[in-house]
Amino acid sequence: MPALDFQTLLRQERNRVRHEMDQTNNKTRSGSPRAEESEEGDQHDDDDKEDTTCVNFAARVDALLDSVMASHVQSAAPEDGDMDIMVTAAAKVVEEGEQVRHCLRARLNPEYLTRATTERDLSKHAMRGPPDGVFYVPEYISKEMEQEIMEVAHSMPVNQWVKLRGRRLQCFGGKPTENVRSFQSEALPPWIGQVCRTLMLAGVFDEEIIPNHVLLNEYEPGQGIMAHADGPFYHSRVAIISLGGPAIFRFKRRLIAEEISADSQESGPAGTVVLEPRSLIVFEGEAYHDYLHEIAAVEEEVVGGTEGTTPVLNLERLEGRINVGDRLKRALRLSLTCRRVKEEGEVKDQDDAN
């Protein structure tokens, strides 16, 4: 079966579009009404024209790929008519074609991927508390990206992993200490830096506080992390991307000394969030300052608790994929916890304000 020369197809279509754009621009420059328009109006018209060109080009790419894939599917049929071989070959052509379709659009318009990401308005994903300040985005990353990240993580040398009670982890960006003055920032690996940039483009972090510290955690079935707070040395917004198996994220209210008792210590979580594979959870504000968070060290857990009374903050976002009373069996799970370590001056300013 002949190979698809997508580079040639892309070049031909790009040249066609550029030729049409040149013709359109020449006609526009020769028209007098254009010269009378305001500078602001010119800018808007140029933007509209560029967007239309991109749409037309993307449509042509789609049409080309559809026709080329169809012809290659037909040519994939073996002479002896073996249907299994034909189906396998056709599936491969379609899969490769869809991957190229996405890549061509990205190359056509460099903002294609960015635009797809930034259109996610984080406020639309806010959960109703308590606690307030929790956001959940299902399918935040693709299956392909999930697989790539997991492969990269598992290709790391074993000695780069730190084994802790209930998990193992890798730390990127440096190791924060109680004394922020002793924190030595380190450059993030390119693939980690790209994940952080994606979060910034999605509006999760402002550019000024793009994450500079990332933890890669790995949990096997039966492992978890006890209730804890992230502390004052980070900006009070955390983003966690889940990969692999599901888990339930539990928020527990932080107790002051006067409230601590035997009963209160055994109280259940104030709210839970089901972390699906490829999902994103973000928490800040009340959820960051006034609540602890944990993942139980179990091999199986019940959504909503054994009695079904524990609030599931993202139940509506699950859209029936997972329901109260369902039993979630743990599988190997990785997570990327992305945060921003504060600058020395920011910690000092906060101390002065307290």
Tab-separated table of C-alpha atoms in Angstrom:
chain	number	residue	atom	x	y	z
A	1	MET	CA	0.000	0.000	0.000
A	2	PRO	CA	1.569	3.361	-0.992
A	3	ALA	CA	2.431	5.758	1.815
A	4	LEU	CA	0.392	8.928	2.264
A	5	ASP	CA	2.458	11.996	1.346
A	6	PHE	CA	0.725	14.428	3.683
A	7	GLN	CA	3.571	16.939	3.467
A	8	THR	CA	2.940	17.348	-0.268
A	9	LEU	CA	-0.800	17.646	0.294
A	10	LEU	CA	-0.269	20.298	2.925
A	11	ARG	CA	2.125	22.266	0.712
A	12	GLN	CA	-0.269	22.170	-2.261
A	13	GLU	CA	-3.219	23.373	-0.237
A	14	ARG	CA	-1.197	26.070	1.497
A	15	ASN	CA	-0.048	27.399	-1.890
A	16	ARG	CA	-3.625	27.435	-3.199
A	17	VAL	CA	-4.844	29.384	-0.183
A	18	ARG	CA	-1.967	31.855	-0.355
A	19	HIS	CA	-2.672	32.430	-4.053
A	20	GLU	CA	-6.326	33.152	-3.306
A	21	MET	CA	-5.339	35.462	-0.446
A	22	ASP	CA	-2.987	37.402	-2.747
A	23	GLN	CA	-5.747	37.829	-5.309
A	24	THR	CA	-8.182	38.986	-2.646
A	25	ASN	CA	-5.656	41.438	-1.186
A	26	ASN	CA	-4.920	42.919	-4.622
A	27	LYS	CA	-8.604	43.505	-5.250
A	28	THR	CA	-9.014	45.025	-1.800
A	29	ARG	CA	-6.106	47.441	-2.225
A	30	SER	CA	-7.529	48.717	-5.524
A	31	GLY	CA	-10.943	49.508	-4.018
A	32	SER	CA	-11.460	53.068	-2.760
A	33	PRO	CA	-14.083	52.285	-0.058
A	34	ARG	CA	-11.443	50.311	1.766
A	35	ALA	CA	-9.194	53.343	2.130
A	36	GLU	CA	-11.982	55.341	3.778
A	37	GLU	CA	-12.502	52.857	6.589
A	38	SER	CA	-11.158	53.509	10.053
A	39	GLU	CA	-7.945	51.929	11.214
A	40	GLU	CA	-9.892	49.929	13.771
A	41	GLY	CA	-12.302	48.712	11.111
A	42	ASP	CA	-9.404	47.606	8.919
A	43	GLN	CA	-8.060	45.515	11.743
A	44	HIS	CA	-11.378	43.778	12.325
A	45	ASP	CA	-11.803	43.042	8.619
A	46	ASP	CA	-8.308	41.593	8.412
A	47	ASP	CA	-9.017	39.389	11.399
A	48	ASP	CA	-12.273	38.156	9.876
A	49	LYS	CA	-10.589	37.454	6.548
A	50	GLU	CA	-7.804	35.511	8.227
A	51	ASP	CA	-10.241	33.419	10.227
A	52	THR	CA	-12.255	32.659	7.078
A	53	THR	CA	-9.104	31.604	5.262
A	54	CYS	CA	-8.196	29.261	8.099
A	55	VAL	CA	-11.670	27.755	8.071
A	56	ASN	CA	-11.545	27.250	4.300
A	57	PHE	CA	-8.122	25.694	4.538
A	58	ALA	CA	-9.199	23.385	7.341
A	59	ALA	CA	-12.231	22.344	5.287
A	60	ARG	CA	-10.003	21.541	2.333
A	61	VAL	CA	-7.691	19.537	4.558
A	62	ASP	CA	-10.700	17.559	5.775
A	63	ALA	CA	-11.933	16.935	2.245
A	64	LEU	CA	-8.487	15.900	1.049
A	65	LEU	CA	-7.951	13.519	3.925
A	66	ASP	CA	-11.391	11.973	3.495
A	67	SER	CA	-10.838	11.330	-0.209
A	68	VAL	CA	-7.247	10.147	0.178
A	69	MET	CA	-8.121	7.839	3.061
A	70	ALA	CA	-11.025	6.400	1.091
A	71	SER	CA	-8.800	5.613	-1.894
A	72	HIS	CA	-6.144	4.078	0.333
A	73	VAL	CA	-8.709	1.969	2.132
A	74	GLN	CA	-9.803	0.582	-1.230
A	75	SER	CA	-6.217	-0.055	-2.323
A	76	ALA	CA	-5.570	-1.792	0.983
A	77	ALA	CA	-7.786	-4.688	-0.066
A	78	PRO	CA	-5.573	-7.721	-0.784
A	79	GLU	CA	-5.952	-9.626	-4.016
A	80	ASP	CA	-7.143	-12.747	-2.251
A	81	GLY	CA	-9.926	-10.749	-0.574
A	82	ASP	CA	-8.931	-11.571	3.011
A	83	MET	CA	-11.432	-9.440	4.935
A	84	ASP	CA	-9.480	-9.452	8.229
A	85	ILE	CA	-6.383	-8.067	6.552
A	86	MET	CA	-8.424	-5.452	4.698
A	87	VAL	CA	-10.183	-4.279	7.867
A	88	THR	CA	-6.906	-4.054	9.783
A	89	ALA	CA	-5.248	-2.070	6.995
A	90	ALA	CA	-8.239	0.230	6.629
A	91	ALA	CA	-8.350	0.908	10.366
A	92	LYS	CA	-4.662	1.828	10.316
A	93	VAL	CA	-5.176	4.259	7.441
A	94	VAL	CA	-8.112	5.933	9.187
A	95	GLU	CA	-6.227	6.183	12.484
A	96	GLU	CA	-3.187	7.731	10.822
A	97	GLY	CA	-5.378	10.061	8.822
A	98	GLU	CA	-7.162	11.375	11.898
A	99	GLN	CA	-3.871	12.025	13.622
A	100	VAL	CA	-2.616	13.932	10.601
A	101	ARG	CA	-5.889	15.883	10.364
A	102	HIS	CA	-5.278	17.212	13.876
A	103	CYS	CA	-1.611	17.956	13.187
A	104	LEU	CA	-2.354	19.747	9.923
A	105	ARG	CA	-4.866	22.008	11.625
A	106	ALA	CA	-2.340	22.816	14.304
A	107	ARG	CA	0.290	23.650	11.683
A	108	LEU	CA	-2.207	25.649	9.652
A	109	ASN	CA	-3.096	27.791	12.643
A	110	PRO	CA	-0.551	27.733	15.486
A	111	GLU	CA	-3.293	28.873	17.855
A	112	TYR	CA	-5.460	25.854	17.025
A	113	LEU	CA	-4.425	23.873	20.095
A	114	THR	CA	-4.240	26.990	22.236
A	115	ARG	CA	-7.699	28.062	21.187
A	116	ALA	CA	-9.111	24.633	21.947
A	117	THR	CA	-7.624	24.862	25.419
A	118	THR	CA	-8.370	28.471	26.312
A	119	GLU	CA	-12.014	28.110	25.381
A	120	ARG	CA	-12.368	26.141	28.600
A	121	ASP	CA	-13.749	28.715	31.024
A	122	LEU	CA	-12.671	27.424	34.425
A	123	SER	CA	-15.526	29.226	36.177
A	124	LYS	CA	-17.975	26.970	34.342
A	125	HIS	CA	-16.436	24.006	36.141
A	126	ALA	CA	-16.863	25.336	39.681
A	127	MET	CA	-18.279	22.860	42.193
A	128	ARG	CA	-20.900	23.754	44.777
A	129	GLY	CA	-19.295	23.327	48.201
A	130	PRO	CA	-18.521	22.978	50.916
A	131	PRO	CA	-15.723	23.552	50.425
A	132	ASP	CA	-15.880	26.468	48.025
A	133	GLY	CA	-13.086	27.005	45.535
A	134	VAL	CA	-13.098	23.585	43.832
A	135	PHE	CA	-13.174	23.103	40.044
A	136	TYR	CA	-13.389	19.865	38.079
A	137	VAL	CA	-12.763	19.377	34.348
A	138	PRO	CA	-13.360	15.874	32.926
A	139	GLU	CA	-11.267	14.720	29.957
A	140	TYR	CA	-8.891	17.640	30.382
A	141	ILE	CA	-6.239	15.830	28.358
A	142	SER	CA	-6.573	13.300	25.542
A	143	LYS	CA	-5.950	9.584	25.818
A	144	GLU	CA	-2.906	10.031	23.601
A	145	MET	CA	-1.419	12.666	25.893
A	146	GLU	CA	-2.218	10.526	28.930
A	147	GLN	CA	-0.406	7.579	27.370
A	148	GLU	CA	2.578	9.708	26.403
A	149	ILE	CA	2.949	11.147	29.909
A	150	MET	CA	2.686	7.715	31.513
A	151	GLU	CA	5.280	6.302	29.117
A	152	VAL	CA	7.655	9.170	29.832
A	153	ALA	CA	7.156	8.743	33.582
A	154	HIS	CA	7.827	5.026	33.496
A	155	SER	CA	10.888	5.492	31.305
A	156	MET	CA	12.577	7.483	34.087
A	157	PRO	CA	15.456	5.728	35.876
A	158	VAL	CA	14.347	3.955	39.019
A	159	ASN	CA	16.752	5.984	41.144
A	160	GLN	CA	14.874	9.180	40.243
A	161	TRP	CA	11.814	7.931	42.105
A	162	VAL	CA	11.544	8.536	45.842
A	163	LYS	CA	9.639	5.824	47.704
A	164	LEU	CA	7.359	7.112	50.439
A	165	ARG	CA	4.796	5.461	52.619
A	166	GLY	CA	1.856	4.764	50.349
A	167	ARG	CA	3.297	6.072	47.065
A	168	ARG	CA	6.406	6.954	45.134
A	169	LEU	CA	7.118	10.310	43.551
A	170	GLN	CA	9.399	12.492	41.490
A	171	CYS	CA	9.889	16.156	42.285
A	172	PHE	CA	10.494	18.707	39.528
A	173	GLY	CA	11.517	22.319	40.004
A	174	GLY	CA	13.419	21.969	43.263
A	175	LYS	CA	12.637	20.931	46.821
A	176	PRO	CA	10.813	23.539	48.916
A	177	THR	CA	11.779	23.765	52.577
A	178	GLU	CA	10.265	25.534	55.567
A	179	ASN	CA	12.718	28.363	54.945
A	180	VAL	CA	11.834	29.823	51.555
A	181	ARG	CA	15.216	31.595	51.444
A	182	SER	CA	16.926	28.224	51.074
A	183	PHE	CA	14.749	27.088	48.184
A	184	GLN	CA	16.823	26.464	45.078
A	185	SER	CA	14.628	26.641	41.996
A	186	GLU	CA	15.479	24.204	39.203
A	187	ALA	CA	14.447	24.248	35.560
A	188	LEU	CA	11.491	22.014	34.743
A	189	PRO	CA	11.975	19.250	32.155
A	190	PRO	CA	10.546	20.358	28.780
A	191	TRP	CA	7.599	17.965	28.913
A	192	ILE	CA	6.667	19.105	32.423
A	193	GLY	CA	7.071	22.725	31.368
A	194	GLN	CA	4.670	22.127	28.478
A	195	VAL	CA	2.041	20.707	30.838
A	196	CYS	CA	2.368	23.840	33.000
A	197	ARG	CA	2.096	26.078	29.965
A	198	THR	CA	-1.089	24.277	28.940
A	199	LEU	CA	-2.548	25.042	32.360
A	200	MET	CA	-1.650	28.699	31.925
A	201	LEU	CA	-3.226	28.831	28.466
A	202	ALA	CA	-6.363	27.258	29.902
A	203	GLY	CA	-6.642	30.085	32.421
A	204	VAL	CA	-5.879	27.899	35.423
A	205	PHE	CA	-2.816	30.005	36.274
A	206	ASP	CA	-1.913	33.557	35.352
A	207	GLU	CA	1.350	33.968	33.496
A	208	GLU	CA	2.892	35.604	36.566
A	209	ILE	CA	2.253	32.523	38.677
A	210	ILE	CA	2.707	29.737	36.130
A	211	PRO	CA	3.704	26.579	38.076
A	212	ASN	CA	7.392	26.231	38.861
A	213	HIS	CA	7.061	23.103	40.975
A	214	VAL	CA	5.477	19.774	39.970
A	215	LEU	CA	5.109	16.481	41.795
A	216	LEU	CA	4.659	13.279	39.817
A	217	ASN	CA	2.967	10.782	42.149
A	218	GLU	CA	2.393	7.102	41.480
A	219	TYR	CA	-0.162	5.127	43.493
A	220	GLU	CA	-0.645	1.388	43.257
A	221	PRO	CA	-3.966	-0.174	44.313
A	222	GLY	CA	-4.221	0.029	48.097
A	223	GLN	CA	-2.026	3.119	48.348
A	224	GLY	CA	-3.002	6.682	49.186
A	225	ILE	CA	-1.961	9.825	51.014
A	226	MET	CA	-3.100	10.951	54.443
A	227	ALA	CA	-4.992	14.184	55.080
A	228	HIS	CA	-2.704	17.176	54.720
A	229	ALA	CA	-2.463	20.817	53.655
A	230	ASP	CA	-0.032	22.197	51.102
A	231	GLY	CA	1.174	25.041	53.311
A	232	PRO	CA	1.953	28.753	52.961
A	233	PHE	CA	4.980	28.479	50.695
A	234	TYR	CA	2.867	27.926	47.582
A	235	HIS	CA	0.416	30.204	45.876
A	236	SER	CA	-2.978	29.063	47.081
A	237	ARG	CA	-4.094	27.423	43.854
A	238	VAL	CA	-3.337	23.783	43.048
A	239	ALA	CA	-3.947	21.899	39.804
A	240	ILE	CA	-3.873	18.092	39.707
A	241	ILE	CA	-4.065	16.058	36.499
A	242	SER	CA	-5.023	12.393	36.987
A	243	LEU	CA	-3.722	9.582	34.785
A	244	GLY	CA	-4.479	5.873	34.779
A	245	GLY	CA	-6.918	4.576	37.380
A	246	PRO	CA	-9.674	6.494	39.223
A	247	ALA	CA	-9.652	7.648	42.840
A	248	ILE	CA	-11.775	9.661	45.252
A	249	PHE	CA	-10.358	12.952	46.500
A	250	ARG	CA	-11.606	13.819	50.005
A	251	PHE	CA	-11.792	17.225	51.675
A	252	LYS	CA	-11.824	17.419	55.480
A	253	ARG	CA	-12.298	20.618	57.404
A	254	ARG	CA	-9.257	21.763	59.346
A	255	LEU	CA	-10.025	21.860	63.052
A	256	ILE	CA	-8.770	24.443	65.483
A	257	ALA	CA	-7.599	23.268	68.909
A	258	GLU	CA	-10.926	23.999	70.615
A	259	GLU	CA	-12.795	21.808	68.138
A	260	ILE	CA	-10.581	18.738	68.345
A	261	SER	CA	-12.211	15.787	70.070
A	262	ALA	CA	-12.419	12.056	69.672
A	263	ASP	CA	-15.673	12.381	67.717
A	264	SER	CA	-14.455	15.132	65.425
A	265	GLN	CA	-11.301	13.210	64.577
A	266	GLU	CA	-13.416	10.367	63.248
A	267	SER	CA	-15.808	12.559	61.270
A	268	GLY	CA	-16.068	11.843	57.557
A	269	PRO	CA	-15.124	14.116	54.674
A	270	ALA	CA	-17.089	17.302	54.103
A	271	GLY	CA	-17.035	16.667	50.365
A	272	THR	CA	-15.485	14.335	47.819
A	273	VAL	CA	-14.515	14.554	44.164
A	274	VAL	CA	-14.278	11.506	41.918
A	275	LEU	CA	-11.054	11.836	39.960
A	276	GLU	CA	-11.564	10.191	36.595
A	277	PRO	CA	-8.639	9.358	34.319
A	278	ARG	CA	-7.463	12.400	32.321
A	279	SER	CA	-9.394	14.793	34.556
A	280	LEU	CA	-8.245	18.045	36.129
A	281	ILE	CA	-9.091	19.205	39.640
A	282	VAL	CA	-8.221	22.709	40.784
A	283	PHE	CA	-8.749	24.035	44.290
A	284	GLU	CA	-8.080	27.359	45.957
A	285	GLY	CA	-9.461	29.760	48.553
A	286	GLU	CA	-11.510	28.047	51.245
A	287	ALA	CA	-10.650	24.579	49.943
A	288	TYR	CA	-6.947	25.409	50.158
A	289	HIS	CA	-6.815	27.318	53.453
A	290	ASP	CA	-9.572	25.787	55.582
A	291	TYR	CA	-9.604	22.146	54.484
A	292	LEU	CA	-7.247	19.195	54.366
A	293	HIS	CA	-7.297	16.767	51.451
A	294	GLU	CA	-6.504	13.072	51.190
A	295	ILE	CA	-6.805	9.898	49.124
A	296	ALA	CA	-7.686	6.784	51.083
A	297	ALA	CA	-5.276	3.840	51.005
A	298	VAL	CA	-7.774	1.264	49.730
A	299	GLU	CA	-8.110	-1.120	46.806
A	300	GLU	CA	-11.808	-0.346	46.357
A	301	GLU	CA	-14.054	2.507	47.497
A	302	VAL	CA	-17.718	3.412	47.312
A	303	VAL	CA	-18.820	6.655	45.685
A	304	GLY	CA	-20.702	8.695	48.267
A	305	GLY	CA	-19.539	6.441	51.115
A	306	THR	CA	-20.946	3.113	52.254
A	307	GLU	CA	-24.206	4.796	53.308
A	308	GLY	CA	-24.365	7.075	50.284
A	309	THR	CA	-24.475	10.221	52.425
A	310	THR	CA	-21.069	11.740	51.675
A	311	PRO	CA	-21.442	14.654	49.240
A	312	VAL	CA	-19.942	14.091	45.788
A	313	LEU	CA	-19.177	17.597	44.579
A	314	ASN	CA	-18.758	16.686	40.907
A	315	LEU	CA	-21.671	14.252	40.634
A	316	GLU	CA	-23.383	16.284	37.910
A	317	ARG	CA	-20.130	16.542	35.968
A	318	LEU	CA	-19.859	12.765	35.939
A	319	GLU	CA	-23.043	12.693	33.808
A	320	GLY	CA	-23.983	9.145	34.740
A	321	ARG	CA	-20.597	7.622	34.005
A	322	ILE	CA	-20.201	7.079	37.744
A	323	ASN	CA	-23.017	7.208	40.299
A	324	VAL	CA	-23.459	7.230	44.063
A	325	GLY	CA	-23.128	3.676	45.334
A	326	ASP	CA	-20.787	2.565	42.560
A	327	ARG	CA	-17.673	0.711	43.649
A	328	LEU	CA	-14.461	2.058	42.182
A	329	LYS	CA	-11.665	-0.452	41.880
A	330	ARG	CA	-8.281	1.160	42.061
A	331	ALA	CA	-5.717	0.657	39.333
A	332	LEU	CA	-2.237	2.075	38.877
A	333	ARG	CA	-2.690	5.847	39.038
A	334	LEU	CA	-0.329	8.714	38.300
A	335	SER	CA	-0.964	12.344	39.095
A	336	LEU	CA	0.746	15.615	38.273
A	337	THR	CA	0.399	18.148	41.085
A	338	CYS	CA	1.263	21.583	39.727
A	339	ARG	CA	1.899	24.559	42.004
A	340	ARG	CA	3.811	27.811	42.230
A	341	VAL	CA	6.399	28.235	44.974
A	342	LYS	CA	6.204	31.809	46.241
A	343	GLU	CA	9.038	34.234	45.865
A	344	GLU	CA	10.819	35.283	49.047
A	345	GLY	CA	9.185	38.713	49.055
A	346	GLU	CA	5.691	37.245	48.664
A	347	VAL	CA	6.083	35.034	51.729
A	348	LYS	CA	7.393	37.993	53.744
A	349	ASP	CA	4.452	40.166	52.666
A	350	GLN	CA	2.021	37.460	53.754
A	351	ASP	CA	3.753	37.116	57.137
A	352	ASP	CA	3.542	40.879	57.678
A	353	ALA	CA	-0.172	40.813	56.882
A	354	ASN	CA	-0.916	38.053	59.420
